[in-house]
Coordinates of C-alpha atoms and ligand atoms in Angstrom, one line a residue:
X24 CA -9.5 24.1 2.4
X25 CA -9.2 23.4 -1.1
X26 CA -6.9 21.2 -2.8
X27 CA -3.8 22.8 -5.0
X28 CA -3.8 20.9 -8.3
X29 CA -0.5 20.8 -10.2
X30 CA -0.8 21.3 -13.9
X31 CA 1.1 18.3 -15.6
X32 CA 2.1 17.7 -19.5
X33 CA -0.4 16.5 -22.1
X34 CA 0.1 12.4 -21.9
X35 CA -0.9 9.3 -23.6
X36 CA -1.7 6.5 -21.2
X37 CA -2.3 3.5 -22.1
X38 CA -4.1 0.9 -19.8
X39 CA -3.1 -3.0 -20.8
X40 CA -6.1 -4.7 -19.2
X41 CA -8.1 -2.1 -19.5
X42 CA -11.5 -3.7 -19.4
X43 CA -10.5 -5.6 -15.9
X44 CA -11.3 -5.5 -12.5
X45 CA -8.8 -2.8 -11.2
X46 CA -9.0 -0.5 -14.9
X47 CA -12.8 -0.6 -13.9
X48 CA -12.6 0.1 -9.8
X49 CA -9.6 2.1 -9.4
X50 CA -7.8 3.5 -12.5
X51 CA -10.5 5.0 -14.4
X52 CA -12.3 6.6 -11.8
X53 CA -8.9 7.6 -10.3
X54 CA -8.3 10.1 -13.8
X55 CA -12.0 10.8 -13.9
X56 CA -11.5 12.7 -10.9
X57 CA -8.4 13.8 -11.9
X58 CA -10.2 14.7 -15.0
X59 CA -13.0 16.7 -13.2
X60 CA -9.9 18.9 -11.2
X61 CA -8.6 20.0 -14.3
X62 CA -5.5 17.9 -14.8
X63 CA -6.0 16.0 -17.9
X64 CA -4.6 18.8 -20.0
X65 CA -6.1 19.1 -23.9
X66 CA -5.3 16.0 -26.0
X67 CA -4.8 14.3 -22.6
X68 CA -6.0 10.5 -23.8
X69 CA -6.5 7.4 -22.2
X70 CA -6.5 4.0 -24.6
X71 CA -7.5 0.9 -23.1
X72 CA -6.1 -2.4 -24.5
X73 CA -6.5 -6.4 -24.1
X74 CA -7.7 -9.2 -25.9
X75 CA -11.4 -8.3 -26.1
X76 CA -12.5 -7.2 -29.6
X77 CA -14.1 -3.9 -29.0
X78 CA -14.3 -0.8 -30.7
X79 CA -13.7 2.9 -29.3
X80 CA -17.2 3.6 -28.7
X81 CA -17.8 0.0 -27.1
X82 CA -14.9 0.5 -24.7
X83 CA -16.4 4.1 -24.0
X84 CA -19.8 2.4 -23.0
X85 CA -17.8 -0.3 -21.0
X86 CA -15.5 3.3 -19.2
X87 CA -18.8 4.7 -18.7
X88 CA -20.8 1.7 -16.9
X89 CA -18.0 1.3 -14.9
X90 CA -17.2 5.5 -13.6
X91 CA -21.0 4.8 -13.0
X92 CA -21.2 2.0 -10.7
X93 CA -17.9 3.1 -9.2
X94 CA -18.7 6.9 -8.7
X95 CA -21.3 8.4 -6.3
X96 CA -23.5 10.0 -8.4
X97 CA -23.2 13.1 -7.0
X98 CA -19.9 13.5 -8.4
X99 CA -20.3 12.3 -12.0
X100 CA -21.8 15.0 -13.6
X101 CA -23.1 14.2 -17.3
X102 CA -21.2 17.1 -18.9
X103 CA -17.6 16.0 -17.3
X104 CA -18.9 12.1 -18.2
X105 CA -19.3 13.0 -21.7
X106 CA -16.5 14.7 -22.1
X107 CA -14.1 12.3 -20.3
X108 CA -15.2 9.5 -22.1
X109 CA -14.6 11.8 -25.2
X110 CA -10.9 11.3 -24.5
X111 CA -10.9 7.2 -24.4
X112 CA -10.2 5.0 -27.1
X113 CA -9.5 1.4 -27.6
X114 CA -6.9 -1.3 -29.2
X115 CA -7.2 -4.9 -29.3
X116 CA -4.1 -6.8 -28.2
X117 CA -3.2 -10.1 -26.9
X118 CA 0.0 -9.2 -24.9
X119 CA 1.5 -12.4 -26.4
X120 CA 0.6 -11.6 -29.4
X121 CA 2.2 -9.4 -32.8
X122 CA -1.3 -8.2 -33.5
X123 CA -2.9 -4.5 -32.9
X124 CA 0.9 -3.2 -32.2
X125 CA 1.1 -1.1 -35.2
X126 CA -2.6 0.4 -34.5
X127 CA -1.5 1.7 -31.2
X128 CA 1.8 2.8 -32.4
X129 CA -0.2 5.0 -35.1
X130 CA -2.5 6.4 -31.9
X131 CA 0.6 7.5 -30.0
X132 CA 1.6 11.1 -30.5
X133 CA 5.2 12.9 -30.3
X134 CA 6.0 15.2 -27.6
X135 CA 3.7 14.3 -25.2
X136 CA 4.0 12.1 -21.9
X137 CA 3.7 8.0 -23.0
X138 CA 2.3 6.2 -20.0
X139 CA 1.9 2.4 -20.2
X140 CA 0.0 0.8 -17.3
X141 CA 0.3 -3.0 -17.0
X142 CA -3.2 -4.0 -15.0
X143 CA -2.7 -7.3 -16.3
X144 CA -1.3 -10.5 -15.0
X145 CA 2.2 -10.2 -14.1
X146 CA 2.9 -13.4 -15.9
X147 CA 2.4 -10.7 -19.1
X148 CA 4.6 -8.2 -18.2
X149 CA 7.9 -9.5 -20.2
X150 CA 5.1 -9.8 -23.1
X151 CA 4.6 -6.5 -22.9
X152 CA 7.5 -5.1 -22.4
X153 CA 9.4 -7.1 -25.0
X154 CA 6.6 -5.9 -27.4
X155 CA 6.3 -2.5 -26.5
X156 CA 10.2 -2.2 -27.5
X157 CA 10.0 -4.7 -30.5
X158 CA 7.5 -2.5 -32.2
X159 CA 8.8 0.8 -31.4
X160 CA 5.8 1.7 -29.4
X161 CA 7.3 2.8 -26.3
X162 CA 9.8 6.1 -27.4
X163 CA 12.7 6.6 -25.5
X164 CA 11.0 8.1 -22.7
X165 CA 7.8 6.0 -22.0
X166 CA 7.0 5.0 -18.3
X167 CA 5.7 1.9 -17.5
X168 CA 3.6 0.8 -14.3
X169 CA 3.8 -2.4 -13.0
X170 CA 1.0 -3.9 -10.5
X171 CA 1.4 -6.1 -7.4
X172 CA 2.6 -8.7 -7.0
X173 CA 6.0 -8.2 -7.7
X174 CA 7.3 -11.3 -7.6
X175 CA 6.2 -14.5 -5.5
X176 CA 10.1 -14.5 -4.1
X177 CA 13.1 -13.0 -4.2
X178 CA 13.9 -15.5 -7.3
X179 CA 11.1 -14.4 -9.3
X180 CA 11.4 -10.6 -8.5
X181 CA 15.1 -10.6 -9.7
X182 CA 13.8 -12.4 -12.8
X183 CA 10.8 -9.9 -13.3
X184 CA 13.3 -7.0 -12.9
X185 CA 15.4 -8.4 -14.9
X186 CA 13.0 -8.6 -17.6
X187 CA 11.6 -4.9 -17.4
X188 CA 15.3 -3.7 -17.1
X189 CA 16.1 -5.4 -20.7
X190 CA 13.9 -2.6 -22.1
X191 CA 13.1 0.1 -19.9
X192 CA 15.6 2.0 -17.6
X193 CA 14.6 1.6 -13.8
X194 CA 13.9 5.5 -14.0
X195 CA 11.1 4.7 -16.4
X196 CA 9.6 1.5 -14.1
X197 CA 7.3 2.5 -11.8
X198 CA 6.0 -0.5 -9.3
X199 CA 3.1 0.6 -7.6
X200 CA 2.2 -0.3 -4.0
X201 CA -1.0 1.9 -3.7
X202 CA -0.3 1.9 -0.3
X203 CA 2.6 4.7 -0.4
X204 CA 0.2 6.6 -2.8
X205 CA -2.6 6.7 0.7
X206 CA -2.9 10.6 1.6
X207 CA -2.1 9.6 5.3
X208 CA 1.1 7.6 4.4
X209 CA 2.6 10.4 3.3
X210 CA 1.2 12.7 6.0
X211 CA 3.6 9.8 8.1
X212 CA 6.5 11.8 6.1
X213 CA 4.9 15.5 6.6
X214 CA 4.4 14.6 10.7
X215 CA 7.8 12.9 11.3
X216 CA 9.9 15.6 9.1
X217 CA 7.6 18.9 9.0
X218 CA 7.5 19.2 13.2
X219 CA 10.4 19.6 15.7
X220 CA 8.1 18.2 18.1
X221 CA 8.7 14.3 17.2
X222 CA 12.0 13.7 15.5
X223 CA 13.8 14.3 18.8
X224 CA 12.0 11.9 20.2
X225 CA 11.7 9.0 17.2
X226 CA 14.6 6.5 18.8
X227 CA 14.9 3.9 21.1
X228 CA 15.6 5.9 23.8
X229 CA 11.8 7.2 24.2
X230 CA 10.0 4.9 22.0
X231 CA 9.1 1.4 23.9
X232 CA 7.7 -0.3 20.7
X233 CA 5.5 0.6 17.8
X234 CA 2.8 -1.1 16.4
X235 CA 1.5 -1.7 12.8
X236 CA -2.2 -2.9 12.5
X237 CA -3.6 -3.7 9.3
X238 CA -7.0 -5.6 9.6
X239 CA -10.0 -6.5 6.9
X240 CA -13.2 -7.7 8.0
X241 CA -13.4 -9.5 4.3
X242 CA -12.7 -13.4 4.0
X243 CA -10.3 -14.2 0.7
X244 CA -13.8 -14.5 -1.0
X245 CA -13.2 -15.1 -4.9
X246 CA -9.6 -14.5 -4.5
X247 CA -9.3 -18.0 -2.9
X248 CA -7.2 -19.9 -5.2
X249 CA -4.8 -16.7 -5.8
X250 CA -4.5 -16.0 -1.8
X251 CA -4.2 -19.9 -0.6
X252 CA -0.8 -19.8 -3.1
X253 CA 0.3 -16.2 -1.2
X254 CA -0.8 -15.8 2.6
X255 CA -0.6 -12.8 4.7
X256 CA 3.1 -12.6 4.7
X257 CA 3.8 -12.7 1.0
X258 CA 0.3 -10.7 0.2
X259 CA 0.9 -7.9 3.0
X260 CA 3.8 -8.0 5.0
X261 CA 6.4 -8.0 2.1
X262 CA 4.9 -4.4 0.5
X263 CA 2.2 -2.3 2.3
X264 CA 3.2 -3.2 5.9
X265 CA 7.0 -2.9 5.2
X266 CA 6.5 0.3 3.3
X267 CA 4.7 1.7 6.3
X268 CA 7.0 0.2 8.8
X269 CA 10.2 1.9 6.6
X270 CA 8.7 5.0 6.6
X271 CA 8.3 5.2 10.7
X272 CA 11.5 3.7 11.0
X273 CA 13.6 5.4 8.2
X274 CA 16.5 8.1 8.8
X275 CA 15.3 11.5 7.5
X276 CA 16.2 11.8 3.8
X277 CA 17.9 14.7 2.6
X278 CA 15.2 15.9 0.4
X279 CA 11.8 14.7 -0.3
X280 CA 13.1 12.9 -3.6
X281 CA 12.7 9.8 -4.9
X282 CA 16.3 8.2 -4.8
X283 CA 16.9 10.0 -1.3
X284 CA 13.5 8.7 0.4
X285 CA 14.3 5.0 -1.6
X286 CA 18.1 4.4 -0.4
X287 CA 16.7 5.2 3.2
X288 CA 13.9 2.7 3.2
X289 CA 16.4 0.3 1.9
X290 CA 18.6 0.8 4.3
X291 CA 15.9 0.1 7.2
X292 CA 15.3 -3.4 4.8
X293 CA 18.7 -4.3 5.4
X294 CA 19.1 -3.5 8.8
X295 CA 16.4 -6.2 10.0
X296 CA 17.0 -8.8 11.8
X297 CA 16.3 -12.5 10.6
X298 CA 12.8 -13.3 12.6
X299 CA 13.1 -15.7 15.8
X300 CA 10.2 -18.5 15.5
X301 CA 8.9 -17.3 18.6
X302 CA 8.3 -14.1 17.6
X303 CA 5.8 -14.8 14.6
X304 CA 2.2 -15.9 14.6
X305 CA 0.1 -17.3 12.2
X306 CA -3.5 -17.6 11.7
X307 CA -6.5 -18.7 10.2
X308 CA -10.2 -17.8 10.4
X309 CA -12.3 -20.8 11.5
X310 CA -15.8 -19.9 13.5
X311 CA -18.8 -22.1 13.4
X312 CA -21.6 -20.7 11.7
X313 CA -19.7 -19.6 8.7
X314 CA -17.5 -20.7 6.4
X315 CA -13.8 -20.9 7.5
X316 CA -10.3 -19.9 5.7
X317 CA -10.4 -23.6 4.0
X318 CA -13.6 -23.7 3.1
X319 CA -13.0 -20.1 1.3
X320 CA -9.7 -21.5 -0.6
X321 CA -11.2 -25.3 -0.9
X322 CA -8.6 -27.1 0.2
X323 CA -9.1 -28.9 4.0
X324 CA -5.6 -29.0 4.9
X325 CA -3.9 -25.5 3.7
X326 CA -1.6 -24.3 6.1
X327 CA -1.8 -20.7 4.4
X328 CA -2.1 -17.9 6.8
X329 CA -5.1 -15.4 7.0
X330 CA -3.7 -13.6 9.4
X331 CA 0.1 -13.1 10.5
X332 CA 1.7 -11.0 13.7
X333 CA 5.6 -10.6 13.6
X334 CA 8.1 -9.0 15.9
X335 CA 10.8 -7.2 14.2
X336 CA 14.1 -5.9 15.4
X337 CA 16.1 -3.5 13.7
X338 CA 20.1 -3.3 14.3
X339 CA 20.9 0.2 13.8
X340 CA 22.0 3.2 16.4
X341 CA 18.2 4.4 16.4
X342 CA 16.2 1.5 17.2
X343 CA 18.2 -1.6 18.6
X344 CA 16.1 -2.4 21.3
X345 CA 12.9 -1.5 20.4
X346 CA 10.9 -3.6 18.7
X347 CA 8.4 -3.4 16.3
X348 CA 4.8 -5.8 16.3
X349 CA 3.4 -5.9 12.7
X350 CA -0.3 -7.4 12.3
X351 CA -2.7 -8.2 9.6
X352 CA -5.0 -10.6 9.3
X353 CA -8.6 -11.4 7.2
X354 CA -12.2 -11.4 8.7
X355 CA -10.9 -9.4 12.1
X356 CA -13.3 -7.5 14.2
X357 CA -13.1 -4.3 12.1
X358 CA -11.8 -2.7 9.3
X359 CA -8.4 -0.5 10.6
X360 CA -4.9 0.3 9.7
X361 CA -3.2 2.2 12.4
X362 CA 0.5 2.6 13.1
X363 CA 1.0 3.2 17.3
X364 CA 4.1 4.9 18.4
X365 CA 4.2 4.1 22.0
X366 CA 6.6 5.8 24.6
X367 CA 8.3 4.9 27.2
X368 CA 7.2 5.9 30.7
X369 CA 8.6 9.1 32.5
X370 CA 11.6 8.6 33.8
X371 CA 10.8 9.7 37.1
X372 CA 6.8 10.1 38.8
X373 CA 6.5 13.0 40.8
X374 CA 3.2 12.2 41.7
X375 CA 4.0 9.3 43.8
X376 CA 4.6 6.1 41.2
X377 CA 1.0 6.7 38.8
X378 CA 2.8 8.4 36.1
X379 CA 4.6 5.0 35.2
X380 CA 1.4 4.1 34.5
X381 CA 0.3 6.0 32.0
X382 CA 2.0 6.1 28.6
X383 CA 2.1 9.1 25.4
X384 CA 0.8 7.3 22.6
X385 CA 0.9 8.7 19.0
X386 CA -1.6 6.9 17.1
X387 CA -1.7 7.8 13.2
X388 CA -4.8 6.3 11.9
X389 CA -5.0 5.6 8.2
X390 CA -8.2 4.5 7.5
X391 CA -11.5 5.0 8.1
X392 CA -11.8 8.6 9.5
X393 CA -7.9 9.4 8.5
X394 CA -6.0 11.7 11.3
X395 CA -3.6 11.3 14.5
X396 CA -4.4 10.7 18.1
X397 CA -2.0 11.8 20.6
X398 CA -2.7 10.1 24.3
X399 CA -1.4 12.4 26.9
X400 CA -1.6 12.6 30.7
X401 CA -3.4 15.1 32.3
X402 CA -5.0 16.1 36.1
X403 CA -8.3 14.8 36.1
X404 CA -10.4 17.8 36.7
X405 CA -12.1 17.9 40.2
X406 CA -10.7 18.4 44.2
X407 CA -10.0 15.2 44.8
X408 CA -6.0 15.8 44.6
X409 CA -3.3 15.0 41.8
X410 CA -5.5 12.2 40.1
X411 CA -4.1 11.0 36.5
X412 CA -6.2 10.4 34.0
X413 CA -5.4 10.0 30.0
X414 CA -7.1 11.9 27.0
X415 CA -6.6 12.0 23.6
X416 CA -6.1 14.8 21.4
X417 CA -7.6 14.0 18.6
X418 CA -7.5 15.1 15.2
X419 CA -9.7 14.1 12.6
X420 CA -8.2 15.3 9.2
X421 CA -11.8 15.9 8.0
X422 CA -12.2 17.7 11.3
X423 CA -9.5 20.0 11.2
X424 CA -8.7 20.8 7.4
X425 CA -12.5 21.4 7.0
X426 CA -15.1 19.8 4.5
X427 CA -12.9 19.4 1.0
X428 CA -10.8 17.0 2.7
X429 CA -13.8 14.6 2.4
X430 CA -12.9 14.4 -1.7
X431 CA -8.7 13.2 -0.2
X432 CA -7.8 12.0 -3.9
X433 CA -7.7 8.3 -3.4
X434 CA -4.1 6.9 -3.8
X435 CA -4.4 5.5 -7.5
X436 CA -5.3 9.1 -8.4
X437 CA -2.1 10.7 -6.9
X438 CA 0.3 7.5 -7.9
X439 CA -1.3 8.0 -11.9
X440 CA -0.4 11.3 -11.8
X441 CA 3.3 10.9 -10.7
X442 CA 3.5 8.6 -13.6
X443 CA 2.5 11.6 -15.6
X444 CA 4.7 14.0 -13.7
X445 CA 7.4 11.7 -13.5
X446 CA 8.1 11.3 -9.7
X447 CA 9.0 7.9 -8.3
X448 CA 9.0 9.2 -4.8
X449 CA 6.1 6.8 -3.7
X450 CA 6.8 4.2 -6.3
X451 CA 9.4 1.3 -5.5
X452 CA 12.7 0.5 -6.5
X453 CA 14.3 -2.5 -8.1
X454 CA 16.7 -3.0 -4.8
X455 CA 13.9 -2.5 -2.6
X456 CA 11.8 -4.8 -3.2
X457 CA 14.5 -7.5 -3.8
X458 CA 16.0 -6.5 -0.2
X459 CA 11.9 -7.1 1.2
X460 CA 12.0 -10.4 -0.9
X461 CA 15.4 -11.2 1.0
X462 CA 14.5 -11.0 4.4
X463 CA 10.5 -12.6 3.7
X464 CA 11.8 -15.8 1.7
X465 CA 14.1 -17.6 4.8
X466 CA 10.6 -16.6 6.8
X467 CA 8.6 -18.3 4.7
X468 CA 10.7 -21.1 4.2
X469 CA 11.4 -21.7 8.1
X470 CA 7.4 -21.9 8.1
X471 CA 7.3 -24.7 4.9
X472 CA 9.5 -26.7 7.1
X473 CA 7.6 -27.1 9.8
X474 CA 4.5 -29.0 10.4
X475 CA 2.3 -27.1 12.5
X476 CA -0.9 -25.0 11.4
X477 CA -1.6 -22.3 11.9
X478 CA -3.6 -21.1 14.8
X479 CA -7.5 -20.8 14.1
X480 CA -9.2 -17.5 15.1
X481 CA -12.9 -16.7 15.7
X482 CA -14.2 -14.4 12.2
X483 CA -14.6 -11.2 13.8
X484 CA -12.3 -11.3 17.3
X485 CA -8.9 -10.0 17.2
X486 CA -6.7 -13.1 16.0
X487 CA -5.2 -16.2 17.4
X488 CA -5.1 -15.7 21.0
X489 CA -1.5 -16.4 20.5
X490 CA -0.6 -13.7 19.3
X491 CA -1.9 -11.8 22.6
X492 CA 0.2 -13.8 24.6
X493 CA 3.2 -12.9 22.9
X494 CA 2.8 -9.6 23.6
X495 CA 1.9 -10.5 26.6
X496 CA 5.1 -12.3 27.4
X497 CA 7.1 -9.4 27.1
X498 CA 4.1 -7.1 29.3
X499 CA 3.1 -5.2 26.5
X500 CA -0.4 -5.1 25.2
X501 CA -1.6 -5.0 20.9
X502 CA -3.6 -1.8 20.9
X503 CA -7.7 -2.7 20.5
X504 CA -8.8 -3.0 17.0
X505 CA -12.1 -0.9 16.3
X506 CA -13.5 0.8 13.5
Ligands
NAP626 N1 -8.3 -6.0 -8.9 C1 -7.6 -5.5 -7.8 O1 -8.2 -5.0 -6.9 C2 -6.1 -5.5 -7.8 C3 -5.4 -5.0 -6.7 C4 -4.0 -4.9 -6.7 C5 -3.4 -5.4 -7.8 N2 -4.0 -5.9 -8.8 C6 -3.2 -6.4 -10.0 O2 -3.6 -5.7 -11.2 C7 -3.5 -6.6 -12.3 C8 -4.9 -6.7 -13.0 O3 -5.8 -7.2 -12.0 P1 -7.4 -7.3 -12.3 O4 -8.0 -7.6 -11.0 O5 -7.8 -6.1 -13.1 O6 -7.5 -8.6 -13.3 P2 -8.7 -9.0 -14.3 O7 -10.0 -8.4 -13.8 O8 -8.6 -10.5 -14.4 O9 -8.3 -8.3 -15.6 C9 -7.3 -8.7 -16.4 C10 -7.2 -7.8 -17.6 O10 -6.2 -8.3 -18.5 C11 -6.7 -8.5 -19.8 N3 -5.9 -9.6 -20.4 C12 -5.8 -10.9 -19.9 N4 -5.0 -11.6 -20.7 C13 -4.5 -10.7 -21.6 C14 -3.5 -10.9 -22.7 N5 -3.0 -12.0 -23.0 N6 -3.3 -9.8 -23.4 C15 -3.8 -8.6 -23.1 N7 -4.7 -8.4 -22.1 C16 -5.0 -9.4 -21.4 C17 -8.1 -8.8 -19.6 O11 -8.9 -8.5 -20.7 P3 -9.2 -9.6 -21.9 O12 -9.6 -10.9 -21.2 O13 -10.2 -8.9 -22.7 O14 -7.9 -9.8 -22.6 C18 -8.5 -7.8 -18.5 O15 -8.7 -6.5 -19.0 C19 -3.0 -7.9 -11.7 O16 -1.6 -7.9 -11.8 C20 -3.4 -7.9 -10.3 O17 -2.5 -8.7 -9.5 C21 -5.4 -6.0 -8.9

């Protein structure tokens, strides 16, 4: 199966921070490949800018050492190198700073896109958006692309938004959550609202609970001092599990278009109900033999959380009563994300009360080995009467759309190029992430006034034990979490 590729308009992107970590990992290699499938149209031209004084051909040195240590290389053949890094240049700017503004102004051409990605702290992005306007470098029609976080709380997200919206029109702000821009997240969209089979089915009146897992086998590492001041609530929970959980949850839009998906996932924001305290768990790695959560983050006494599991209610016709268990959580037993639709049992066992016992499960695994399980209940095979016994059918994506599915564009590559196309679809809204602000903050301030810790959890198990025993409590079980 190979990949359609969408031709798009010749651009200008500019990357502020263009010689850091995430330029380096994720954005360059994302338009090398985009480069390599023919979508960086002639002219097409990526400039890097920050403080570093560099010229063009040093920050083409710096591009290529990176798509080399970043890329297999298998897939960076020297031709394309060479002539992507043809199409790179450099500008030095300090983002509060009134230097190196004219330079890029004279590097930006008429009639083409005008792309500026902030990869930089967000403590810069006023800077740069006050100076993009203030020296006439954006055009009317430039799009700008802020990072994560957005926002430590609802406080500072209004403020940020604020700020951007002095300059730019929310049409030209796209906040990126590169979970939304995750091939499988969207295939959440193409399974829910492409087949008659589920929708019918997608309430409270089938569904017994879902399940969100997100888990990392990875410690906070060098991120220590940044994660101590966040957790897994304001770090995860706020954006990439509640974009996944809107998604499940949302009422089908009217069109696959970026202001009809966005006012339904606000409208599942809005419709949640305030957390009970008995319905959220907290966690933090702490096994002997290695170092634990405060030795990572240096501080003996933090009370940030490493891992996180949350009950959530919604109070709308389609779901009140089912609930919905969120999870994630640092140094678990494997690396997973998996979101588990599970039913309810039959209504009524012809086979003498073992139906009840066996549950459809709809499993839509996001990474590794993307695809969808679905648990159904078959005869087991043999003459020893009407035995039960539960398989999977299982679908691999790289199983059943054949070898080219391997290359699945990773998310940055499909988010930069809806910059460049101009579709905000996957990309959040103002509202929306104010509205996830809104319901995290009185969570996170119920926590702060409390004085407990949180639990400790062996690197490598499955979480605090507590949170089995919530689900426990209401006789439901978190699904196992395995590579
Ligand atoms: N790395 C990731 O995996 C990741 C994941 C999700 C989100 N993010 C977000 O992406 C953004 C960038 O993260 P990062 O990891 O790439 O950070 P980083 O490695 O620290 O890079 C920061 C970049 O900003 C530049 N910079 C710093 N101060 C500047 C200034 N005053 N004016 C102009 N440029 C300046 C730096 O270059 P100079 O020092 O030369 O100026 C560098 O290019 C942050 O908002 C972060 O939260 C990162």
């Amino acid at each position: 199966m190979v990949s359609r590729v969408i031709p798009v308009d010749s651009f200008d992107l500019v990357i502020f921070g263009g010689t850091g970590d995430l330029a380096r990992r994720k954005i360059l290699p994302a338009l090398f490949h985009r480069f390599v499938a023919g979508q960086m149209p002639d002219g097409a031209r990526v400039i890097g800018a920050a403080r570093s004084e560099l010229t063009d051909d040093e920050y083409r040195d710096l591009v290529r050492e990176a798509l080399t240590e970043f890329i297999p290389e298998d897939r960076l053949p020297d031709d394309q190198l060479n002539a992507f890094i043809e199409r790179m240049g450099y500008v030095c700017i300090d983002a509060t700073g009134e230097d190196g503004w004219a330079d890029l102004k004279g590097r930006m051409r008429e009639d083409v896109v005008r792309a500026f990605y902030f990869s930089v702290s967000p403590s810069l992005f006023g800077a740069l958006a006050e100076r993009l306007h203030e020296h006439d470098v954006a055009g009317p029609n430039a799009r700008i692309v802020v990072e994560k976080p957005f926002g430590h709380d609802l406080a500072s997200a209004r403020s940020l938004n604020a700020t951007l919206r002095e300059h730019f029109d929310e049409e030209q702000i796209y906040r990126i959550d590169h979970y939304l821009g995750k091939e499988t997240v969207q295939n959440l969209m193409a399974v829910r609202f492409g087949n008659v089979l589920f929708e019918p089915l997608w309430n409270s009146q089938y569904v017994d609970h879902i399940q969100i897992t997100v888990a990392e086998t990875v410690g906070v590492g060098g991120r220590g001092s940044y994660y101590d001041r966040s957790g897994a609530m304001r770090d995860m929970v706020q954006n990439h599990l509640m974009q996944l959980f809107c998604l499940i949850a949302m009422e089908p839009p009217s069109r696959f278009e970026p202001d009809a998906v966005r006012d339904e996932k606000l409208k599942v924001i809005r419709a949640l109900e305030p957390v009970q305290p008995n319905e959220i768990v907290r966690g933090q790695y702490a096994g002997d033999g290695e170092p634990s959560y405060r030795d990572d983050v240096e501080d003996p006494r933090s009370r940030t959380e490493s891992f996180i599991a949350l009950k959530l209610h919604l109070s709308n016709w389609r779901w009140a009563g089912t609930p919905f268990y969120l999870r994630t959580g640092k140094k678990l037993r494997a690396r997973t994300s998996e979101i588990a639709v599970v039913f309810k049992d039959a209504p009524h066992s012809i086979f003498g009360g073992e139906t009840a016992r066996h549950r459809n499960v709809l499993a839509i695994r996001l990474q590794p080995n993307e695809g969808m399980t679905l648990r159904v209940t078959i005869k087991e095979p043999g003459p020893g009467g009407m035995r039960l016994v539960d398989v999977p059918l299982d679908m691999t994506f790289a199983d059943a759309l054949g070898p080219d599915v391997e290359d699945v564009p990773d998310a940055y590559e499909r988010l930069v190029m809806d910059v460049i196309r101009g579709n905000q679809t996957l990309f959040m809204r103002g509202d929306e992430v104010e509205a996830a602000w809104a319901w995290t903050d009185p969570v996170i301030a119920a926590w702060e006034a409390r004085s407990d810790v949180p639990k400790p959890y062996e690197p490598g198990s499955a979480g605090p034990e507590d949170a089995a025993v919530m689900m426990h409590r209401e006789g439901r079980k978190w699904r196992e979490i395995k590579a």
